[in-house]
PDB file of C-alpha atoms in Angstrom:
ATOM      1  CA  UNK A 157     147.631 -44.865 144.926  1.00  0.00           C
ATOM      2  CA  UNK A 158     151.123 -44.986 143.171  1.00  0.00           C
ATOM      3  CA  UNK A 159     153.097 -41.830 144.291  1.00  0.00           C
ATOM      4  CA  UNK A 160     155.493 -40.526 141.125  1.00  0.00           C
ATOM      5  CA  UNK A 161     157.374 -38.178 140.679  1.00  0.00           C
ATOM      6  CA  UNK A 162     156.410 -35.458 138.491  1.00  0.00           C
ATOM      7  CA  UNK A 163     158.146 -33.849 135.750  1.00  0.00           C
ATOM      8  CA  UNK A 164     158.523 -30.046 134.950  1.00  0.00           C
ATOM      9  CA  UNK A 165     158.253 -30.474 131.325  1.00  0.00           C
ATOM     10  CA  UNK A 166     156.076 -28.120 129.682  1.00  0.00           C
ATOM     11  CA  UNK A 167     151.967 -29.011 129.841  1.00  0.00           C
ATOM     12  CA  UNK A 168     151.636 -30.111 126.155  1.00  0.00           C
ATOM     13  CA  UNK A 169     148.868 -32.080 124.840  1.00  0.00           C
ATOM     14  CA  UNK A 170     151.178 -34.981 123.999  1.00  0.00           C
ATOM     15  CA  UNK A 171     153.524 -34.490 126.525  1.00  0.00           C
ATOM     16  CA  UNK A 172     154.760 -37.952 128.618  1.00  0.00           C
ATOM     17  CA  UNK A 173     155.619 -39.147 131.754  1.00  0.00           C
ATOM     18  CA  UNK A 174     156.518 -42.821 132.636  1.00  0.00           C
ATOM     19  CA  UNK A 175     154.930 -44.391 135.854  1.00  0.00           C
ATOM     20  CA  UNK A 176     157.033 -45.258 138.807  1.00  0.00           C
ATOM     21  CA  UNK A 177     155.180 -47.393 141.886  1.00  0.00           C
ATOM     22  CA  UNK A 178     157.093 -47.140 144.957  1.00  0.00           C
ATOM     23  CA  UNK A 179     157.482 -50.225 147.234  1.00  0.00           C
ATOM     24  CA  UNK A 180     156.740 -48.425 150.412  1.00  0.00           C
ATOM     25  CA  UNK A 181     155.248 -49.564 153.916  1.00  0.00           C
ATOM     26  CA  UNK A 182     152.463 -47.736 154.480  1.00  0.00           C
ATOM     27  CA  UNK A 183     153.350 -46.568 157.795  1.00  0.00           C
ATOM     28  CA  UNK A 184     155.950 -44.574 156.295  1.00  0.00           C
ATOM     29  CA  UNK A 185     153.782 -42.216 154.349  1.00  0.00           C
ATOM     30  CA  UNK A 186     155.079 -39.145 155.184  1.00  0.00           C
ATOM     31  CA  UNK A 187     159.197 -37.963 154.978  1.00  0.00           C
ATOM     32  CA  UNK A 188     161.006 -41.172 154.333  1.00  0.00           C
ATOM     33  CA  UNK A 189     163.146 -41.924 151.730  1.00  0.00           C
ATOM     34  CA  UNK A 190     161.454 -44.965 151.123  1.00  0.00           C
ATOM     35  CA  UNK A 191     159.208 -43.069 149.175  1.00  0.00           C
ATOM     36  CA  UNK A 192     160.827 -42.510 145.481  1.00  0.00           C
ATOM     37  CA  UNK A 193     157.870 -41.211 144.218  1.00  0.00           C
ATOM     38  CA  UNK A 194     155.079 -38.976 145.119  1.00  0.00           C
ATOM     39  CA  UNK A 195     152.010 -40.989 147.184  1.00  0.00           C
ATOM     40  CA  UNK A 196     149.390 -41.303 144.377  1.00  0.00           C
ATOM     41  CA  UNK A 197     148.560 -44.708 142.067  1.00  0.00           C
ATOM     42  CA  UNK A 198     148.392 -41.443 139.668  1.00  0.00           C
ATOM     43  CA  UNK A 199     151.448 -39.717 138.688  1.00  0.00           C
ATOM     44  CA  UNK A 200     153.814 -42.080 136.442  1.00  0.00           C
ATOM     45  CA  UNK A 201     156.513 -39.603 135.477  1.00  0.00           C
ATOM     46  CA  UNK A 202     160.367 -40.756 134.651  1.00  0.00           C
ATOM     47  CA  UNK A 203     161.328 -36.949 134.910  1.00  0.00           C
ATOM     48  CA  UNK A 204     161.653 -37.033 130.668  1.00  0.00           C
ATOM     49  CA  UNK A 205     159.090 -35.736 128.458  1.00  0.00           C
ATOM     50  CA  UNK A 206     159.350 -38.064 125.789  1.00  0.00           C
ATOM     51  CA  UNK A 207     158.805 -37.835 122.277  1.00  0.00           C
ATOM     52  CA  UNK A 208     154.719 -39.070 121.430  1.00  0.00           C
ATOM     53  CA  UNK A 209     154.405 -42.216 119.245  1.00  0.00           C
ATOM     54  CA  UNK A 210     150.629 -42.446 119.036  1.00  0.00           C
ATOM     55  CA  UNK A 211     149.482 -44.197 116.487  1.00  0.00           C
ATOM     56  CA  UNK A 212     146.071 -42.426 116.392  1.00  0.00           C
ATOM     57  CA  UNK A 213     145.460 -38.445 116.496  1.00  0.00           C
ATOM     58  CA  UNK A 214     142.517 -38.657 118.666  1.00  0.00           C
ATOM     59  CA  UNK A 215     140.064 -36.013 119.435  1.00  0.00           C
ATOM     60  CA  UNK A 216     140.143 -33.640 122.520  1.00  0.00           C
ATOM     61  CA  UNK A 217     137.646 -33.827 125.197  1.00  0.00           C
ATOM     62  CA  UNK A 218     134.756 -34.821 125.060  1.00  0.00           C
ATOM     63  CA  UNK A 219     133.899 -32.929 128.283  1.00  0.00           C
ATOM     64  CA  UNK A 220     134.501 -29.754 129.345  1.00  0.00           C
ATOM     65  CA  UNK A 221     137.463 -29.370 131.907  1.00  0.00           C
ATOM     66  CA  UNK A 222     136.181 -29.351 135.411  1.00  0.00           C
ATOM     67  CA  UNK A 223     137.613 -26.937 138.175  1.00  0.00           C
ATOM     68  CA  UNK A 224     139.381 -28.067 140.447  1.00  0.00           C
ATOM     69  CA  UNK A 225     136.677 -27.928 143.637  1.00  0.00           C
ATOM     70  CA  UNK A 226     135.359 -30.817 141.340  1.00  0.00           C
ATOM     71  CA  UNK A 227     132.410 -32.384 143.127  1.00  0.00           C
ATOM     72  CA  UNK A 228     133.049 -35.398 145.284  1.00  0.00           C
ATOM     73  CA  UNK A 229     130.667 -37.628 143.032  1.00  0.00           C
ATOM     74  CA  UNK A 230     132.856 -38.901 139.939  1.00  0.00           C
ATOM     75  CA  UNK A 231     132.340 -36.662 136.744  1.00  0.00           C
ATOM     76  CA  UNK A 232     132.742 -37.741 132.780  1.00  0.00           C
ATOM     77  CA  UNK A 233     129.229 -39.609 133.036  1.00  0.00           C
ATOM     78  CA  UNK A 234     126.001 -38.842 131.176  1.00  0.00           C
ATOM     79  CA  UNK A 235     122.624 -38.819 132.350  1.00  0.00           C
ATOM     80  CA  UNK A 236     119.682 -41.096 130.706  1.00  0.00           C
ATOM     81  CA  UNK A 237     121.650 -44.730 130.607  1.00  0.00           C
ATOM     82  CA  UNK A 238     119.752 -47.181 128.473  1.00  0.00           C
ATOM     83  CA  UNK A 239     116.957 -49.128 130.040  1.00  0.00           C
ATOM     84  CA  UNK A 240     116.360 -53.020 129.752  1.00  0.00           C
ATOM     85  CA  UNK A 241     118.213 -55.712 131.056  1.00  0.00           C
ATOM     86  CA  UNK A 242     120.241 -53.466 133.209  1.00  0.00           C
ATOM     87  CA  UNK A 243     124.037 -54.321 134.493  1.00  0.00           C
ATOM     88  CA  UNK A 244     123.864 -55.998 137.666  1.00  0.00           C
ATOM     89  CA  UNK A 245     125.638 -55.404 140.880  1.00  0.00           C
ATOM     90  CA  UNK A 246     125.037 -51.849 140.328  1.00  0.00           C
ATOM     91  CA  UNK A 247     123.167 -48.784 142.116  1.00  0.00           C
ATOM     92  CA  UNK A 248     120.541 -47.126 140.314  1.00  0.00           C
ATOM     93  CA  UNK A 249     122.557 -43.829 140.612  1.00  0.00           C
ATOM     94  CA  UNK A 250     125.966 -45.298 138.972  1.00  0.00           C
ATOM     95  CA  UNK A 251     123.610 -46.859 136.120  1.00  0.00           C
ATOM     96  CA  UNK A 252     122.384 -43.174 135.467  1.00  0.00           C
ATOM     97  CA  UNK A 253     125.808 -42.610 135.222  1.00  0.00           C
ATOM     98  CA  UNK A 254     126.697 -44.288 132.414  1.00  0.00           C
ATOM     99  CA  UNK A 255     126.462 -42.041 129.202  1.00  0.00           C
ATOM    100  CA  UNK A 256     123.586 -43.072 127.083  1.00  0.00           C
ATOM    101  CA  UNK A 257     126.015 -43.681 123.578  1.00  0.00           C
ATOM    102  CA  UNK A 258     127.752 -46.012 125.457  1.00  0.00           C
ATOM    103  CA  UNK A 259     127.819 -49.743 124.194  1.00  0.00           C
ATOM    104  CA  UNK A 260     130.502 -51.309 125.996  1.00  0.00           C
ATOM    105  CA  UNK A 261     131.052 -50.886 130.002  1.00  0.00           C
ATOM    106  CA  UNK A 262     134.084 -52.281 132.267  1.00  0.00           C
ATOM    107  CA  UNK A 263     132.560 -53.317 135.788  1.00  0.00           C
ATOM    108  CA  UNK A 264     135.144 -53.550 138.575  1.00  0.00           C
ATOM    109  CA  UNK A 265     133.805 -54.343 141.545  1.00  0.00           C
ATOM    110  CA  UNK A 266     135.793 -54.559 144.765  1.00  0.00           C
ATOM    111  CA  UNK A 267     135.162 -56.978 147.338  1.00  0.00           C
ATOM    112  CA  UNK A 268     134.328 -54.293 150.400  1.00  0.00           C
ATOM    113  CA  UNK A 269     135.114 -50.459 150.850  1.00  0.00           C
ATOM    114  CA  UNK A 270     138.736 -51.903 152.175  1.00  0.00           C
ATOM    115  CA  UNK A 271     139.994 -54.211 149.931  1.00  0.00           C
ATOM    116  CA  UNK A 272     142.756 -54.273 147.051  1.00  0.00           C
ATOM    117  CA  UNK A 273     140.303 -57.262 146.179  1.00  0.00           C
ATOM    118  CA  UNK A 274     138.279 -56.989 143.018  1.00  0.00           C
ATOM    119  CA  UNK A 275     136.706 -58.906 140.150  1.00  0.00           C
ATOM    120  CA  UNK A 276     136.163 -57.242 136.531  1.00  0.00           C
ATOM    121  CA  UNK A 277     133.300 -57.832 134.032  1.00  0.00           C
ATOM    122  CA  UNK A 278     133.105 -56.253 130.272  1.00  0.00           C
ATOM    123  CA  UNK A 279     129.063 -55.802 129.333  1.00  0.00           C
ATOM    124  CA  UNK A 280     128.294 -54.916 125.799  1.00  0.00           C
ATOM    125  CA  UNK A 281     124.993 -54.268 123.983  1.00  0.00           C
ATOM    126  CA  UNK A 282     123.992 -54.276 120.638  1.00  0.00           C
ATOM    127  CA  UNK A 283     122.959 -51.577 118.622  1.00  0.00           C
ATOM    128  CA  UNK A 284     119.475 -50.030 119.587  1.00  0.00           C
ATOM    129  CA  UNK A 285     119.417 -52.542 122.111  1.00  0.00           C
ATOM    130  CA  UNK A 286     118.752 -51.706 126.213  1.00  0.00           C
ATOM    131  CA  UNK A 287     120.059 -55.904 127.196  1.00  0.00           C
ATOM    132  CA  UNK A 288     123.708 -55.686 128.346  1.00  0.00           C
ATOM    133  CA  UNK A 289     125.406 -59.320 128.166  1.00  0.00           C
ATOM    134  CA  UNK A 290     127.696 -60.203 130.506  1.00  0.00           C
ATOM    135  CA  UNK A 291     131.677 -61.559 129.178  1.00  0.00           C
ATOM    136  CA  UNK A 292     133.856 -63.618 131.298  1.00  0.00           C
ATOM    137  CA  UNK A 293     135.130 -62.506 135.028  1.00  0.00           C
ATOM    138  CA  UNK A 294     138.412 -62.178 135.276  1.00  0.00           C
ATOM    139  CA  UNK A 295     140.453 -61.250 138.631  1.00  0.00           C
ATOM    140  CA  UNK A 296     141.857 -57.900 139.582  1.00  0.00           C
ATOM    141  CA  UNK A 297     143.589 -55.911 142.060  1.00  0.00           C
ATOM    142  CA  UNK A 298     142.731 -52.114 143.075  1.00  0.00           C
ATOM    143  CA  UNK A 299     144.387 -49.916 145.803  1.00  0.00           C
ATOM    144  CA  UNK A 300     145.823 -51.255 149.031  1.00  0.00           C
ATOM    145  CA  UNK A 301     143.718 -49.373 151.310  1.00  0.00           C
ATOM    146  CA  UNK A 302     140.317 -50.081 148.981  1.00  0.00           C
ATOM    147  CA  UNK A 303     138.220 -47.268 147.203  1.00  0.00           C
ATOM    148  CA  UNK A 304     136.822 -44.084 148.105  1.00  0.00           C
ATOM    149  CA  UNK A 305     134.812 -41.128 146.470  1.00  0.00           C
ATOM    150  CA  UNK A 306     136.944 -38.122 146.740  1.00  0.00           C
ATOM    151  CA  UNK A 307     139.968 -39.495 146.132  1.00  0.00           C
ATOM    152  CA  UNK A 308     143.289 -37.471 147.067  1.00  0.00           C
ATOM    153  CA  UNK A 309     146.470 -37.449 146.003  1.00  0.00           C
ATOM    154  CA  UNK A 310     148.311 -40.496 147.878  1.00  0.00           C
ATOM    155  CA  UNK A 311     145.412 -41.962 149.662  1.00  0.00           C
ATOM    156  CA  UNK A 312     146.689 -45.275 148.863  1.00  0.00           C
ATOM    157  CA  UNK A 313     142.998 -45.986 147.599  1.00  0.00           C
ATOM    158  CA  UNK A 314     141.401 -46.531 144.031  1.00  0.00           C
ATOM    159  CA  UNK A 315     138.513 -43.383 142.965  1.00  0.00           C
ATOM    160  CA  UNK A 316     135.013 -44.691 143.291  1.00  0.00           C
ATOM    161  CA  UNK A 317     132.932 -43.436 139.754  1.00  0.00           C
ATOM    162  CA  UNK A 318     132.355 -43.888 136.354  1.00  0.00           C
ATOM    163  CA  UNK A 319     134.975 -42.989 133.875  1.00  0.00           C
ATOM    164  CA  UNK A 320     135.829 -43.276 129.730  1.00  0.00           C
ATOM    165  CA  UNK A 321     138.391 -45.021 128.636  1.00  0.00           C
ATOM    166  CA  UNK A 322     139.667 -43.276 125.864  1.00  0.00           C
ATOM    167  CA  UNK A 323     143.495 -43.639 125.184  1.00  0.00           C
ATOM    168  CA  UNK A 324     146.322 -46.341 125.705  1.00  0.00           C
ATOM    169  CA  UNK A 325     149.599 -46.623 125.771  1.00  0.00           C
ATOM    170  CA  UNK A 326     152.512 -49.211 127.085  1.00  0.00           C
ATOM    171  CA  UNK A 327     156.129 -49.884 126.512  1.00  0.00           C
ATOM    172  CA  UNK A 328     155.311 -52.817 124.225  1.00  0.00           C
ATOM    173  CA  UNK A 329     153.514 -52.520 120.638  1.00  0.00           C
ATOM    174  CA  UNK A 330     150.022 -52.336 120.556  1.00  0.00           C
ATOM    175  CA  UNK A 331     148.413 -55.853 120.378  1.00  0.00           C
ATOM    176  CA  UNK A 332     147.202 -56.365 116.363  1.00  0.00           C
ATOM    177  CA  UNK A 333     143.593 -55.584 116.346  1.00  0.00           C
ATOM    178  CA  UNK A 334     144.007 -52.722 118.364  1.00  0.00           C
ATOM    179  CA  UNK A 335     141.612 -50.188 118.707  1.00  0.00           C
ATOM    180  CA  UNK A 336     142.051 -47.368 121.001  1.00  0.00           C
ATOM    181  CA  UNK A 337     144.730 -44.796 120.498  1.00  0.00           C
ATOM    182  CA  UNK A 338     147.793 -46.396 121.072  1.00  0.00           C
ATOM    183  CA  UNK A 339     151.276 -44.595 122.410  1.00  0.00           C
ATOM    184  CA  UNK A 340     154.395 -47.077 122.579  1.00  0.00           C
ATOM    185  CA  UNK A 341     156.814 -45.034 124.312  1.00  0.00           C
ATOM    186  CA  UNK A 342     159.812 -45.889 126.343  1.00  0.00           C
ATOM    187  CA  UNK A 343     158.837 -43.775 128.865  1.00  0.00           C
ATOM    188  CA  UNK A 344     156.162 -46.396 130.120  1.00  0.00           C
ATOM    189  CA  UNK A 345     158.681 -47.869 133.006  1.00  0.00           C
ATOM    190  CA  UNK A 346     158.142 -49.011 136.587  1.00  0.00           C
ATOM    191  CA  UNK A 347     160.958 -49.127 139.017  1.00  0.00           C
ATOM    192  CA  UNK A 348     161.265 -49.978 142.200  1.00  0.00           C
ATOM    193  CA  UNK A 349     158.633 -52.390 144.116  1.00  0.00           C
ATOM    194  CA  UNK A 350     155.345 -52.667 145.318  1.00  0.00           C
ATOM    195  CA  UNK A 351     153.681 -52.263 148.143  1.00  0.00           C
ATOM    196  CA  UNK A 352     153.919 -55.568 149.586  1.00  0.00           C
ATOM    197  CA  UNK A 353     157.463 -55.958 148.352  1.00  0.00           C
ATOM    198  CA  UNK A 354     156.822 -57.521 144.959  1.00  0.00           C
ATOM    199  CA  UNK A 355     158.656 -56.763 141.508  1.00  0.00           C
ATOM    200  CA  UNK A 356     157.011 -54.058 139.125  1.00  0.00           C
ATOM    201  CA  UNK A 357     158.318 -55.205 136.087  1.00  0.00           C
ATOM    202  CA  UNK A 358     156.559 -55.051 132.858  1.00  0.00           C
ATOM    203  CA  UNK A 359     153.500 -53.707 134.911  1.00  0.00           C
ATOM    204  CA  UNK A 360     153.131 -51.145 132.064  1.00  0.00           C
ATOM    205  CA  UNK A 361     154.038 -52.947 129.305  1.00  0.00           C
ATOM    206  CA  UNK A 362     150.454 -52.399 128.670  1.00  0.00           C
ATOM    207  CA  UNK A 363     148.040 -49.528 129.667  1.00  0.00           C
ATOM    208  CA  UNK A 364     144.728 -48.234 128.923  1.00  0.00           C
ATOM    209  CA  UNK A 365     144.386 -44.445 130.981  1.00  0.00           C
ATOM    210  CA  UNK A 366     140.879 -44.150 133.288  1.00  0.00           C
ATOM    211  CA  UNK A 367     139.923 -40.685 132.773  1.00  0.00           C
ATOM    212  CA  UNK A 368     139.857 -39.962 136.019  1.00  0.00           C
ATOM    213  CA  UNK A 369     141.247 -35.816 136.190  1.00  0.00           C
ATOM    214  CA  UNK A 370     142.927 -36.283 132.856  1.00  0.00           C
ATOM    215  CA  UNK A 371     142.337 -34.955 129.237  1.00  0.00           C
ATOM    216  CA  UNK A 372     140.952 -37.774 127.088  1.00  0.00           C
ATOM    217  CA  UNK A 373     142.636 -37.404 123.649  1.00  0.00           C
ATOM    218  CA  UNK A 374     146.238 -37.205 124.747  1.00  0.00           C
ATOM    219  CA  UNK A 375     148.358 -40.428 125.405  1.00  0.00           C
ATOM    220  CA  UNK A 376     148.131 -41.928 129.030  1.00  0.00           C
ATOM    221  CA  UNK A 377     151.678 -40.293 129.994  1.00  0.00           C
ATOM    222  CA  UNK A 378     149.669 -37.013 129.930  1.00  0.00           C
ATOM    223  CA  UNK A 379     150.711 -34.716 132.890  1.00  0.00           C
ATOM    224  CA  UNK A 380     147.055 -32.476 132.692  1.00  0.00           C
ATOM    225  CA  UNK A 381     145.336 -32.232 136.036  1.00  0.00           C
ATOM    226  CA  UNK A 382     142.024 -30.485 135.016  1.00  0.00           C
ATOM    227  CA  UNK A 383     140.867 -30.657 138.870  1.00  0.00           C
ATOM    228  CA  UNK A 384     144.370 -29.328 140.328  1.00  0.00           C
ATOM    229  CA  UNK A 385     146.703 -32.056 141.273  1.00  0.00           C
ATOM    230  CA  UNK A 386     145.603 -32.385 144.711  1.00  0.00           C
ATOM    231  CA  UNK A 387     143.026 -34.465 143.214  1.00  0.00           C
ATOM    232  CA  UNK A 388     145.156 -36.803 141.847  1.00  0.00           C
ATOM    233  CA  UNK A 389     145.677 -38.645 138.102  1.00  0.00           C
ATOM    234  CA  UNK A 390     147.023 -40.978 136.009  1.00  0.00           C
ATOM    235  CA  UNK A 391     145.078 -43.629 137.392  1.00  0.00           C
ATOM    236  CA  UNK A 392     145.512 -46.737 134.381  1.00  0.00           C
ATOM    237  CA  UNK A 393     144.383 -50.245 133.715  1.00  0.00           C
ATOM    238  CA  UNK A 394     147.713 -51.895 133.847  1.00  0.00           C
ATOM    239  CA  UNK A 395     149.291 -55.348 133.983  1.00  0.00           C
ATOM    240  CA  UNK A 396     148.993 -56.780 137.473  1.00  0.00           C
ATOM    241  CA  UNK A 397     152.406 -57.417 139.509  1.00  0.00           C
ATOM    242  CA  UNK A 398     150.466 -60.044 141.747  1.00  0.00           C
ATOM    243  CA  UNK A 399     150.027 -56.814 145.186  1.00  0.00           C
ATOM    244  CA  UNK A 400     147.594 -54.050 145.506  1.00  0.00           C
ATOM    245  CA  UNK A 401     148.160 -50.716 143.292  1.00  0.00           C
ATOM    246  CA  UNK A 402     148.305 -47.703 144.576  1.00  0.00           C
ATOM    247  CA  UNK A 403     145.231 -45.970 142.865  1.00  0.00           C
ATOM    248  CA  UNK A 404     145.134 -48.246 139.495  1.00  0.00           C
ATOM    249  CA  UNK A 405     143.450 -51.351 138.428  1.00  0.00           C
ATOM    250  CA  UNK A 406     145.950 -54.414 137.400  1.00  0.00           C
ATOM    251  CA  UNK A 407     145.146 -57.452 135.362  1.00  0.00           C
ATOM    252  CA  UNK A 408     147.093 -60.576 133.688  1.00  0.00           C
ATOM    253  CA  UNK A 409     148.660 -59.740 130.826  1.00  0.00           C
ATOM    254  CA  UNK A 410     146.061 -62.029 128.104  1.00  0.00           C
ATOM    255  CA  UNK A 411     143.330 -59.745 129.778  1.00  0.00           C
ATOM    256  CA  UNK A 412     145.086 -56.585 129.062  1.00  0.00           C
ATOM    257  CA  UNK A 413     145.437 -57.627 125.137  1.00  0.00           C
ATOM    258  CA  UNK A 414     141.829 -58.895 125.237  1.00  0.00           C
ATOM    259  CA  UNK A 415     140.983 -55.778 126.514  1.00  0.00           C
ATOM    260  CA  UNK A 416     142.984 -53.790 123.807  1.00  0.00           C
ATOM    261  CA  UNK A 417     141.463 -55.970 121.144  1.00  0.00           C
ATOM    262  CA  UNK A 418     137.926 -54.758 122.338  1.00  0.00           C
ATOM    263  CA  UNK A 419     137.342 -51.656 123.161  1.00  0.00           C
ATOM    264  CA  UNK A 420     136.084 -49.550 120.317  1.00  0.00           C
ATOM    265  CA  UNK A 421     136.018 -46.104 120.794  1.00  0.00           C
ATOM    266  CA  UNK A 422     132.785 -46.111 118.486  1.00  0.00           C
ATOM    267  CA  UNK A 423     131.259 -47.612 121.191  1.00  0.00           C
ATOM    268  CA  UNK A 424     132.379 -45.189 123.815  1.00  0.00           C
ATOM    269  CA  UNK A 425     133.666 -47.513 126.238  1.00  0.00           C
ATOM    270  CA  UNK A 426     133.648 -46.323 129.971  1.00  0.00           C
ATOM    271  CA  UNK A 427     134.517 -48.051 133.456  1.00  0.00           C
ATOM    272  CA  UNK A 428     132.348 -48.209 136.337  1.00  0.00           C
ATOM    273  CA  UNK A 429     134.671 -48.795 139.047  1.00  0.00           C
ATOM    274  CA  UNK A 430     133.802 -48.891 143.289  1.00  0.00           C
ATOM    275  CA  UNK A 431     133.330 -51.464 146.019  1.00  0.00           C
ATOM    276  CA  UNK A 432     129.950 -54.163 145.533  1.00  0.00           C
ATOM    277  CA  UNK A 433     126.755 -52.137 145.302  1.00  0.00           C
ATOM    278  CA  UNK A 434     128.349 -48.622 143.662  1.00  0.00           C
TER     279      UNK A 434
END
């Protein structure tokens, strides 16, 4: 997971933090100044609370905050997912998962429990339809130590569940056709390197914010930890830097603006993210 630092600013519901990644070995984890950031793919934070530019007031939650002995199975997900030509690859118990409304799922599926490997497909389904349809695959990379299901701060490994996708951001402008709420804010910077040594640069040019222990409704720099920050956060789809994350998901660039193009919050678009067979 990318460790960042994080700011002091006051907890407001538009309130921003940019995302560092720090280029640390791994066997370093602990008291090094290697480490410019705190150990967490979550917590991008320049140590400015900058000013919001969404372009879309969005609505708060659409769940109830969750303490912050949060189960270990990932929250945000309805019960009663559509029947039919069902999404393959998946458990019955992450299908269940997916809320019912929901007409447009992400699939990232990592190669093993281990791997920063993964491969990610968008399903749809029509209206009052149960057949989800497959797009193309495109290649990804998740956290360098692989996934888990009770993810902690720093772990150095992506959370394992099923999550909306409700808000994006980046340091760029919003690609036209847009349809998520979209903050471009300066703030949206990663310094340093990654883990394996490679540059971070324009890795957020473009991000769309997992709801994993955020508030949906505020822009991805949002510094809310409903589950207490051991627990972790701003976990992002983000442009990939060609090396494992440490917590997010990366892809190319023309995926990220495909991906910004398509999701439609009408269709309450969620992620169902874990190693094969979640």
């Amino acid at each position: 997971m990318a460790r960042h630092a994080q700011s002091r600013a006051p907890r407001t519901r538009l309130s921003r933090r940019s995302k560092a990644v720090s280029g640390l070995a791994l066997s370093t984890l602990v008291g090094t100044a290697l480490w410019a950031w705190p150990a967490s793919g979550d917590d991008h934070n320049s140590g400015t609370d900058a000013k919001s530019t969404m372009s879309t007031t969005a609505s708060g939650p659409d769940t109830p905050r969750t303490p912050a002995s949060a189960p270990k199975t990932a929250p945000n997900a309805a019960p009663n997912a559509p029947a039919g030509r069902p999404i393959p690859g998946l458990s019955d118990a992450a299908r269940k998962r997916i809320p019912a409304d929901s007409r447009q799922v992400l699939v990232v599926t990592g190669k093993d429990m281990d791997s920063f490997q993964s491969r990610v497909v968008l399903y749809t389904r029509e209206e009052g339809s149960d057949d989800w349809e497959p797009g193309p695959t495109w290649s990804a990379h998740n956290a360098a130590r692989g996934w888990t299901a009770d993810h902690r701060y720093g772990d150095l490994r992506s959370p394992i569940g099923v999550y909306p996708l409700t808000d994006a951001g980046g340091l760029l402008a919003a690609p036209e056709g847009t349809k998520l709420p979209y903050d471009r804010n300066g703030s949206f910077v990663a310094g340093g390197t990654g883990v394996e040594g490679e540059p971070l640069a324009g890795a957020f040019d473009y991000v769309i914010a997992i709801n994993y222990n955020r508030e949906s409704g505020t822009s991805p720099l949002d510094q809310q930890r409903p589950w207490g920050a051991a627990k972790g956060g701003g976990v992002w789809l983000h442009v990939d830097h060609d090396g494992p994350t440490q917590g997010c998901i990366s892809l190319k660039p023309k995926v990220m603006r495909e991906l910004l193009r398509t999701l439609d919050p009408d269709l309450h678009p969620v992620i169902v993210m874990g190693p094969a067979d979640y």
